[in-house]
mmCIF file of C-alpha atoms in Angstrom:
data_model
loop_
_atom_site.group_PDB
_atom_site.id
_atom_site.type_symbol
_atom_site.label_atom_id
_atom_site.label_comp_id
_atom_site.label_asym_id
_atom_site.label_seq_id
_atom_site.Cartn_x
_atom_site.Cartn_y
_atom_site.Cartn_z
ATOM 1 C CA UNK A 1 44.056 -15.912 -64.415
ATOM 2 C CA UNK A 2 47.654 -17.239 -64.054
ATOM 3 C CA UNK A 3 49.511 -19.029 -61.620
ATOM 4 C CA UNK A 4 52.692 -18.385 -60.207
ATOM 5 C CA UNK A 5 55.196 -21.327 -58.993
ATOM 6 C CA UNK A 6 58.229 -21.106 -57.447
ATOM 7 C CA UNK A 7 61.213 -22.565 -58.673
ATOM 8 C CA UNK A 8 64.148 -21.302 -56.783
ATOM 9 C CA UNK A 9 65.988 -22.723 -53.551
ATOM 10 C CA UNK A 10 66.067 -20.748 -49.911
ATOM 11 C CA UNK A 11 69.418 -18.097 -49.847
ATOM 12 C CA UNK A 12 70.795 -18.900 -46.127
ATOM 13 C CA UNK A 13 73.761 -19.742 -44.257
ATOM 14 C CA UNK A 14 75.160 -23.225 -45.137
ATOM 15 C CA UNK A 15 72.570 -23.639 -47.972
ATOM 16 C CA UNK A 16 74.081 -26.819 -50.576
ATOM 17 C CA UNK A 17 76.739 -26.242 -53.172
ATOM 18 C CA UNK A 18 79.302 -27.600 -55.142
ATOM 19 C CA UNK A 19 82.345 -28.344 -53.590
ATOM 20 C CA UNK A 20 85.150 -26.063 -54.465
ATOM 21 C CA UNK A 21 82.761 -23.220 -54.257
ATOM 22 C CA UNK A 22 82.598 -20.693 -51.110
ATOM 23 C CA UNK A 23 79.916 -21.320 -48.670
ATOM 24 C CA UNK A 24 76.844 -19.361 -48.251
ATOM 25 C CA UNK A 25 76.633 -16.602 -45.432
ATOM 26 C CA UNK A 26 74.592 -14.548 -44.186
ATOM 27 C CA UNK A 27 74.969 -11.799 -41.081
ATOM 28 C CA UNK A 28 72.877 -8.673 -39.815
ATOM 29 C CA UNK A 29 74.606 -5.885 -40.425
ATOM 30 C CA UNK A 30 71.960 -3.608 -38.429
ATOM 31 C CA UNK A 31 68.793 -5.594 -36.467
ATOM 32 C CA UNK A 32 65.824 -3.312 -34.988
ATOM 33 C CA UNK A 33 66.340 -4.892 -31.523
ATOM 34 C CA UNK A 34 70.252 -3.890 -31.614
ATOM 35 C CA UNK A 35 69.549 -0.066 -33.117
ATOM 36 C CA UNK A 36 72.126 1.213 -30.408
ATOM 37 C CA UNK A 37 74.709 -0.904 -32.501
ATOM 38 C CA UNK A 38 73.606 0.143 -35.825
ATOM 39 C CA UNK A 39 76.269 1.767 -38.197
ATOM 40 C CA UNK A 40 73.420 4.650 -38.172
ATOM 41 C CA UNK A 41 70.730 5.784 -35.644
ATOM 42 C CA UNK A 42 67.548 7.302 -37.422
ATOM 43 C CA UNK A 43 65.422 9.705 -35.047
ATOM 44 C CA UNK A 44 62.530 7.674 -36.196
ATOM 45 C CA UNK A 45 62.540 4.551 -37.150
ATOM 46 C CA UNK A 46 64.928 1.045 -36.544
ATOM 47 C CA UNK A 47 66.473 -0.850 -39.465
ATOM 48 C CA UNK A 48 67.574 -3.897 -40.450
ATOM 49 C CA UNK A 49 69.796 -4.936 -42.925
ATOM 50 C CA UNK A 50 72.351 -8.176 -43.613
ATOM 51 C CA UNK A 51 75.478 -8.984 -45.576
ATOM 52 C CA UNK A 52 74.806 -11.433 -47.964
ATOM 53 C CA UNK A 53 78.313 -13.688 -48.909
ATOM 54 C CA UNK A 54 77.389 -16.177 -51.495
ATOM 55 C CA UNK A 55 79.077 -17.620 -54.632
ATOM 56 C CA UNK A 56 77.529 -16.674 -58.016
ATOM 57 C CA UNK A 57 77.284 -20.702 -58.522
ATOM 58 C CA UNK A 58 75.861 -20.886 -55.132
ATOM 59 C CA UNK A 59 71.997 -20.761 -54.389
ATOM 60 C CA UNK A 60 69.534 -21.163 -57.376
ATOM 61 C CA UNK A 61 71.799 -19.591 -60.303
ATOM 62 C CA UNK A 62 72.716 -19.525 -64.267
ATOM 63 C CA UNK A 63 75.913 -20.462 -65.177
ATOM 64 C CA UNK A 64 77.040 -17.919 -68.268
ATOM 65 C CA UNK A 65 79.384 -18.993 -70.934
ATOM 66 C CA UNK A 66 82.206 -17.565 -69.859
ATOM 67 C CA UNK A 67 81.961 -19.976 -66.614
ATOM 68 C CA UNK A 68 83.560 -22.252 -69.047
ATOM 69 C CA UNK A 69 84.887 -20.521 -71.408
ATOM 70 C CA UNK A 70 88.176 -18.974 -71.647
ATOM 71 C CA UNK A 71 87.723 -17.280 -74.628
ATOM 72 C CA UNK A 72 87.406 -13.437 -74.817
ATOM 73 C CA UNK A 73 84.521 -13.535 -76.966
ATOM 74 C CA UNK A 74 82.464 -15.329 -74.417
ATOM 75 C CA UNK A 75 79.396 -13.011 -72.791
ATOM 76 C CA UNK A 76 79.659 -12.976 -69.266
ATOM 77 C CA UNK A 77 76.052 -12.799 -67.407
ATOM 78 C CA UNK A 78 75.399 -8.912 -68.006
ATOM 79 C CA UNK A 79 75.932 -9.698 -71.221
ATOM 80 C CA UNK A 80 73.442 -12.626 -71.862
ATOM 81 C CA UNK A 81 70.574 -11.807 -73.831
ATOM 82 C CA UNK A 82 67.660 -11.559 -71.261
ATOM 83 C CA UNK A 83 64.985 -13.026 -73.691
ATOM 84 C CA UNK A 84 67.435 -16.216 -72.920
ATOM 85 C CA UNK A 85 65.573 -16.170 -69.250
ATOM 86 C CA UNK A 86 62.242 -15.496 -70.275
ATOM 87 C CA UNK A 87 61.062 -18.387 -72.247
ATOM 88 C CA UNK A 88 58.362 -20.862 -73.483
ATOM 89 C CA UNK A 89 59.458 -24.379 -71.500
ATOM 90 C CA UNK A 90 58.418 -27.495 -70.516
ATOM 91 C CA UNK A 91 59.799 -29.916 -67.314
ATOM 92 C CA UNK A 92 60.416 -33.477 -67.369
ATOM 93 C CA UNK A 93 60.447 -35.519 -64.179
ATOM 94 C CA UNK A 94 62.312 -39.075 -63.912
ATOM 95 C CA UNK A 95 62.296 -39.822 -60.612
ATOM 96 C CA UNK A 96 62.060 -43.711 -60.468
ATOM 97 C CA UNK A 97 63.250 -44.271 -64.034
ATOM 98 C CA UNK A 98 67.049 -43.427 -63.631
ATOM 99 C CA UNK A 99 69.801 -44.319 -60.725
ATOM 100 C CA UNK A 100 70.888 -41.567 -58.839
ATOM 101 C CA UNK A 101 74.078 -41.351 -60.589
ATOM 102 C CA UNK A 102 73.547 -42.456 -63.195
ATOM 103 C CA UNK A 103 73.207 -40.605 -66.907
ATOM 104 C CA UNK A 104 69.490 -39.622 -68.047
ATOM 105 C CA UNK A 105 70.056 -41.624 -71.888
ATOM 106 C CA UNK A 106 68.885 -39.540 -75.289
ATOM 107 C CA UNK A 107 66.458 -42.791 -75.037
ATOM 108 C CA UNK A 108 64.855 -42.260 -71.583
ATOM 109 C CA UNK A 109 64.373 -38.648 -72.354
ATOM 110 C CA UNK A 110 62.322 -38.899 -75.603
ATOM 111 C CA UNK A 111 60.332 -42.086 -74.129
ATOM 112 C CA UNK A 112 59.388 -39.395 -71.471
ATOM 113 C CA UNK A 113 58.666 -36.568 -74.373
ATOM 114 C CA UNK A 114 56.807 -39.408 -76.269
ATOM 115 C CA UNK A 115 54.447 -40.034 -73.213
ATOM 116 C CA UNK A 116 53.685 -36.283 -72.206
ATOM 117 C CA UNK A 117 52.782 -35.493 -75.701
ATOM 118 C CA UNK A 118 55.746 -32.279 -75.514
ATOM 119 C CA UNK A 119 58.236 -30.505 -77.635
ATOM 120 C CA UNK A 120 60.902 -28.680 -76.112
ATOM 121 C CA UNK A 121 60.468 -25.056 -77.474
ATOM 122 C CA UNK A 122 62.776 -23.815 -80.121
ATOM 123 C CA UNK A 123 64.592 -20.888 -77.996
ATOM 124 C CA UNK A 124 62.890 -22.108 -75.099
ATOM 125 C CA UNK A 125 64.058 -23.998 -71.654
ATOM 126 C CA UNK A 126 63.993 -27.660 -70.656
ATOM 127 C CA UNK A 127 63.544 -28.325 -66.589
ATOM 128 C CA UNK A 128 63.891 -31.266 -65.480
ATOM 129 C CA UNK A 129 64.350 -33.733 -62.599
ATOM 130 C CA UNK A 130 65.374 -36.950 -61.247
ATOM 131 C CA UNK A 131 63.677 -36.933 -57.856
ATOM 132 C CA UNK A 132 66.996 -37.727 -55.898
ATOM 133 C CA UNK A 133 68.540 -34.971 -55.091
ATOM 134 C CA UNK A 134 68.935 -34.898 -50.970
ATOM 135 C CA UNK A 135 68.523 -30.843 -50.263
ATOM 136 C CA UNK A 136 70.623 -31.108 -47.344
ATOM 137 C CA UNK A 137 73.232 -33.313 -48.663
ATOM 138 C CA UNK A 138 76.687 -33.162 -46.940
ATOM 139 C CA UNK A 139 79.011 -31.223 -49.280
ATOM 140 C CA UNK A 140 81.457 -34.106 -49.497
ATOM 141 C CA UNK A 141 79.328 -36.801 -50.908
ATOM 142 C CA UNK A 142 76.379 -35.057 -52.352
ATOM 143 C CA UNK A 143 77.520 -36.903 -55.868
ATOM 144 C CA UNK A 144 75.781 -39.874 -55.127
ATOM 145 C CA UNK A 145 72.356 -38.013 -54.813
ATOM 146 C CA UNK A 146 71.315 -37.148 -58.464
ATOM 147 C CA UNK A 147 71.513 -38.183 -62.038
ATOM 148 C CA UNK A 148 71.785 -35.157 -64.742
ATOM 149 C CA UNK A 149 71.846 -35.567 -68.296
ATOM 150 C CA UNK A 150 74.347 -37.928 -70.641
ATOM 151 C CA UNK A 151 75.549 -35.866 -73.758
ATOM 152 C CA UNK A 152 73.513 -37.683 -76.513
ATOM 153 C CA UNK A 153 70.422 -36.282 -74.179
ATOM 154 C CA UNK A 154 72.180 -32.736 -73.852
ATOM 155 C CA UNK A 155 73.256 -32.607 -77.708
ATOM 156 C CA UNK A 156 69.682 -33.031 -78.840
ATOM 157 C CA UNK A 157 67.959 -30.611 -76.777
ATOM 158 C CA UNK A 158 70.359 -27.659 -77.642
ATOM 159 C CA UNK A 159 71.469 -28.801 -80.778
ATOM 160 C CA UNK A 160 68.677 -30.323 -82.549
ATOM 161 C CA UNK A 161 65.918 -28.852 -80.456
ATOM 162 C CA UNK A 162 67.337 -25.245 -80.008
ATOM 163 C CA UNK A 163 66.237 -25.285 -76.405
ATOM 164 C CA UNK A 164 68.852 -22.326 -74.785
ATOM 165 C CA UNK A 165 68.611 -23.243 -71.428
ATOM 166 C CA UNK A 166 68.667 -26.917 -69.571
ATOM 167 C CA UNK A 167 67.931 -27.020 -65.586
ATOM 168 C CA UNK A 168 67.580 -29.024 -62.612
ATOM 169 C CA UNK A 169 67.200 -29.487 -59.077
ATOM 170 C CA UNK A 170 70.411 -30.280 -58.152
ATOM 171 C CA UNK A 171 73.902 -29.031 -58.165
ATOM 172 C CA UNK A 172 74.615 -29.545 -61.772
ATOM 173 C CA UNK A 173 72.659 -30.496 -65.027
ATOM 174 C CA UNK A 174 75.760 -33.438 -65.383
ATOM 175 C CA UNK A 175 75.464 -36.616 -63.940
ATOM 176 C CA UNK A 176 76.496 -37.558 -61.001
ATOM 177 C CA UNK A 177 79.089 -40.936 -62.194
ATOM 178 C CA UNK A 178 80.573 -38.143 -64.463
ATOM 179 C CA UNK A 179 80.767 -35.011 -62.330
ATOM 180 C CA UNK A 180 82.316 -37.504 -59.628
ATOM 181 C CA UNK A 181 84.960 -38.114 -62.149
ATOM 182 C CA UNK A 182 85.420 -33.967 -62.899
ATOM 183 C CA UNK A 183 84.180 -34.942 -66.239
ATOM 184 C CA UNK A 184 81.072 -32.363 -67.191
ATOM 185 C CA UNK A 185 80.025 -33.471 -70.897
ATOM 186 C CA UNK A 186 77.056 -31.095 -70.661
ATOM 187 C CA UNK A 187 79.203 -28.444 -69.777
ATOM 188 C CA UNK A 188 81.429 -28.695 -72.590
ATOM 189 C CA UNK A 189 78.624 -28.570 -74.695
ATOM 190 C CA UNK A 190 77.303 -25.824 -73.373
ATOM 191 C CA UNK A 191 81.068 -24.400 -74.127
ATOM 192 C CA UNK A 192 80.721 -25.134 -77.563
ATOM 193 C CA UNK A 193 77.340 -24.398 -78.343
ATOM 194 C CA UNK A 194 77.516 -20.821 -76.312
ATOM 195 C CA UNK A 195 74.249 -22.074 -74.229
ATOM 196 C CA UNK A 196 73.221 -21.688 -70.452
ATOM 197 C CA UNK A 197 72.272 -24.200 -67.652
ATOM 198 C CA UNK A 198 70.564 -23.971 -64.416
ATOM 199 C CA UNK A 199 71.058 -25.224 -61.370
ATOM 200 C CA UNK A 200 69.803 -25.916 -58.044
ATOM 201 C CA UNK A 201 66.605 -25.312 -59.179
ATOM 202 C CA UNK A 202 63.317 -26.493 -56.864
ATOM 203 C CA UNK A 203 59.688 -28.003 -56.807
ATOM 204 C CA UNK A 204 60.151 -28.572 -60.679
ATOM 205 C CA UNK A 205 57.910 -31.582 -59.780
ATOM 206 C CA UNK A 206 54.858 -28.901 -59.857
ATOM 207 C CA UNK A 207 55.284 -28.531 -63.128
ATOM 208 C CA UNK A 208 56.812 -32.065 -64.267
ATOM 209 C CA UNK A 209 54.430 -32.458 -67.645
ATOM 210 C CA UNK A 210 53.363 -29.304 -68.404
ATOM 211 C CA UNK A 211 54.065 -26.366 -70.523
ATOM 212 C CA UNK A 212 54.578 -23.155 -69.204
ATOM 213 C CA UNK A 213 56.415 -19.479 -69.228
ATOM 214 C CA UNK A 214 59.354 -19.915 -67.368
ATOM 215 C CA UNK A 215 61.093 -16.622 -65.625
ATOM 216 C CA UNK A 216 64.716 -16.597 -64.382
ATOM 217 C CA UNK A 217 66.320 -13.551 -64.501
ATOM 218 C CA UNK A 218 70.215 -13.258 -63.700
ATOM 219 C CA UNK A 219 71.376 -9.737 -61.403
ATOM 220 C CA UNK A 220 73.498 -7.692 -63.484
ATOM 221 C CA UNK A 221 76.701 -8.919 -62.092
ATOM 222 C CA UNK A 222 79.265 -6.842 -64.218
ATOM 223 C CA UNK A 223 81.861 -9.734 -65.437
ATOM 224 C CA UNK A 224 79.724 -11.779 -63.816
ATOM 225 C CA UNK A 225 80.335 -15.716 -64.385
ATOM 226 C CA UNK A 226 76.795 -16.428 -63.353
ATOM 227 C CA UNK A 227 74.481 -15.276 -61.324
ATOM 228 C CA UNK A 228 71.640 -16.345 -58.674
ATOM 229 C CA UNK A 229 67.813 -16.164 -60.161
ATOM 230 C CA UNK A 230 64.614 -16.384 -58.629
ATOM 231 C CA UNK A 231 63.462 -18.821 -60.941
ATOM 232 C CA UNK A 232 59.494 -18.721 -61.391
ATOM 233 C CA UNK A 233 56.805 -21.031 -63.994
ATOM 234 C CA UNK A 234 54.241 -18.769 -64.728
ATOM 235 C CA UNK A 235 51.630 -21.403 -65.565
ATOM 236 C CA UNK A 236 47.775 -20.775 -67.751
ATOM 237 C CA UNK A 237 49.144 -18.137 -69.920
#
């Protein structure tokens, strides 16, 4: 029997994101105790429905490579291959063992591989987190609230590993003293490498340690430059 874990953040109005990127709304277009205001009046029944107005980098989402990059040649989201975000993975938790700026080192991350006895999968996905993030951060100084990966760390898990996908709890797989600087190292190797990241990811301490399947399936945003996932670890597999 498996076991399903939730990875994703709540979708609502104000919900954390990166500054520079549109807030998160949400408004009932139609509620059941307002049917006389509905834009339609069923004989039968009341509805409800809402407008949802959210970034594609907003809630729990995948960046695609053409997020950053230019190029023509780069796949937007409905374009990413979809074995990409169904995946063998493991998740790595730091809290207590980095800053909260401050870059996770290509040291720090095998020490922690070393004492979990884990390989990041070949194809696969990396989670991981530093147990600072602040969920309800104020936009304008959420940078001091998590570390994220330095590039030595980043270069080996894509490059030498082959892991496809990197996420964490927080705004942005790049460290905070970088991203504060508008300096995303993990980003640009994403770029080069043509690989995806996740962000603003959740309760990846459930999993911290273990090996499981992990689920995160962008919409099919045409041209999309990323997308929102319900993120999921399907553990006992």
């Amino acid at each position: 029997m498996y076991e399903i874990i939730d990875l994703s953040q709540e979708i609502y109005t104000g919900a954390p994101r990166f500054p520079g990127h549109p807030a998160t709304e949400i408004e009932y277009v139609a509620r059941h105790e307002d049917a006389a205001n509905a834009p339609i009046k069923p004989k039968d029944i009341t509805y409800a429905a809402m407008m949802l107005h959210m970034c594609d980098h907003g809630p729990t989402h995948t960046d695609s490579v053409s997020h950053i990059d230019e190029r023509e040649t780069a796949p937007n989201i409905d374009q990413a291959p979809l074995e990409w975000f169904i995946t063998r993975a493991i998740a790595l938790d730091f809290t207590g063992k980095v800053e909260p700026m401050e870059e996770i080192s290509l040291q720090l991350l095998q020490d922690e591989l070393s004492s979990t006895e884990l390989t990041p999968p070949k194809d696969g996905t990396l989670l991981f987190t530093g147990g600072h993030f602040k969920r309800t951060y104020p936009t304008d100084d959420y940078l001091s609230t998590y570390p994220g990966l330095g590039y030595d760390a980043a270069n080996f898990l894509y490059r030498e590993c082959g892991v496809v996908n990197i996420g964490q709890d927080a705004p942005s797989i790049d460290a905070g003293v970088n991203t504060i600087e508008l300096t995303f190292p993990c980003h640009v190797l994403c770029r080069e490498l043509q690989r995806h990241n996740t962000e603003n990811l959740a309760n990846i301490e459930a999993v911290a340690g273990k090996e499981f399947l992990y689920v995160g399936l962008p919409l099919k945003i045409r041209d999309g430059t990323g997308s929102p996932v319900r993120a999921v670890a399907v553990m006992n597999l």
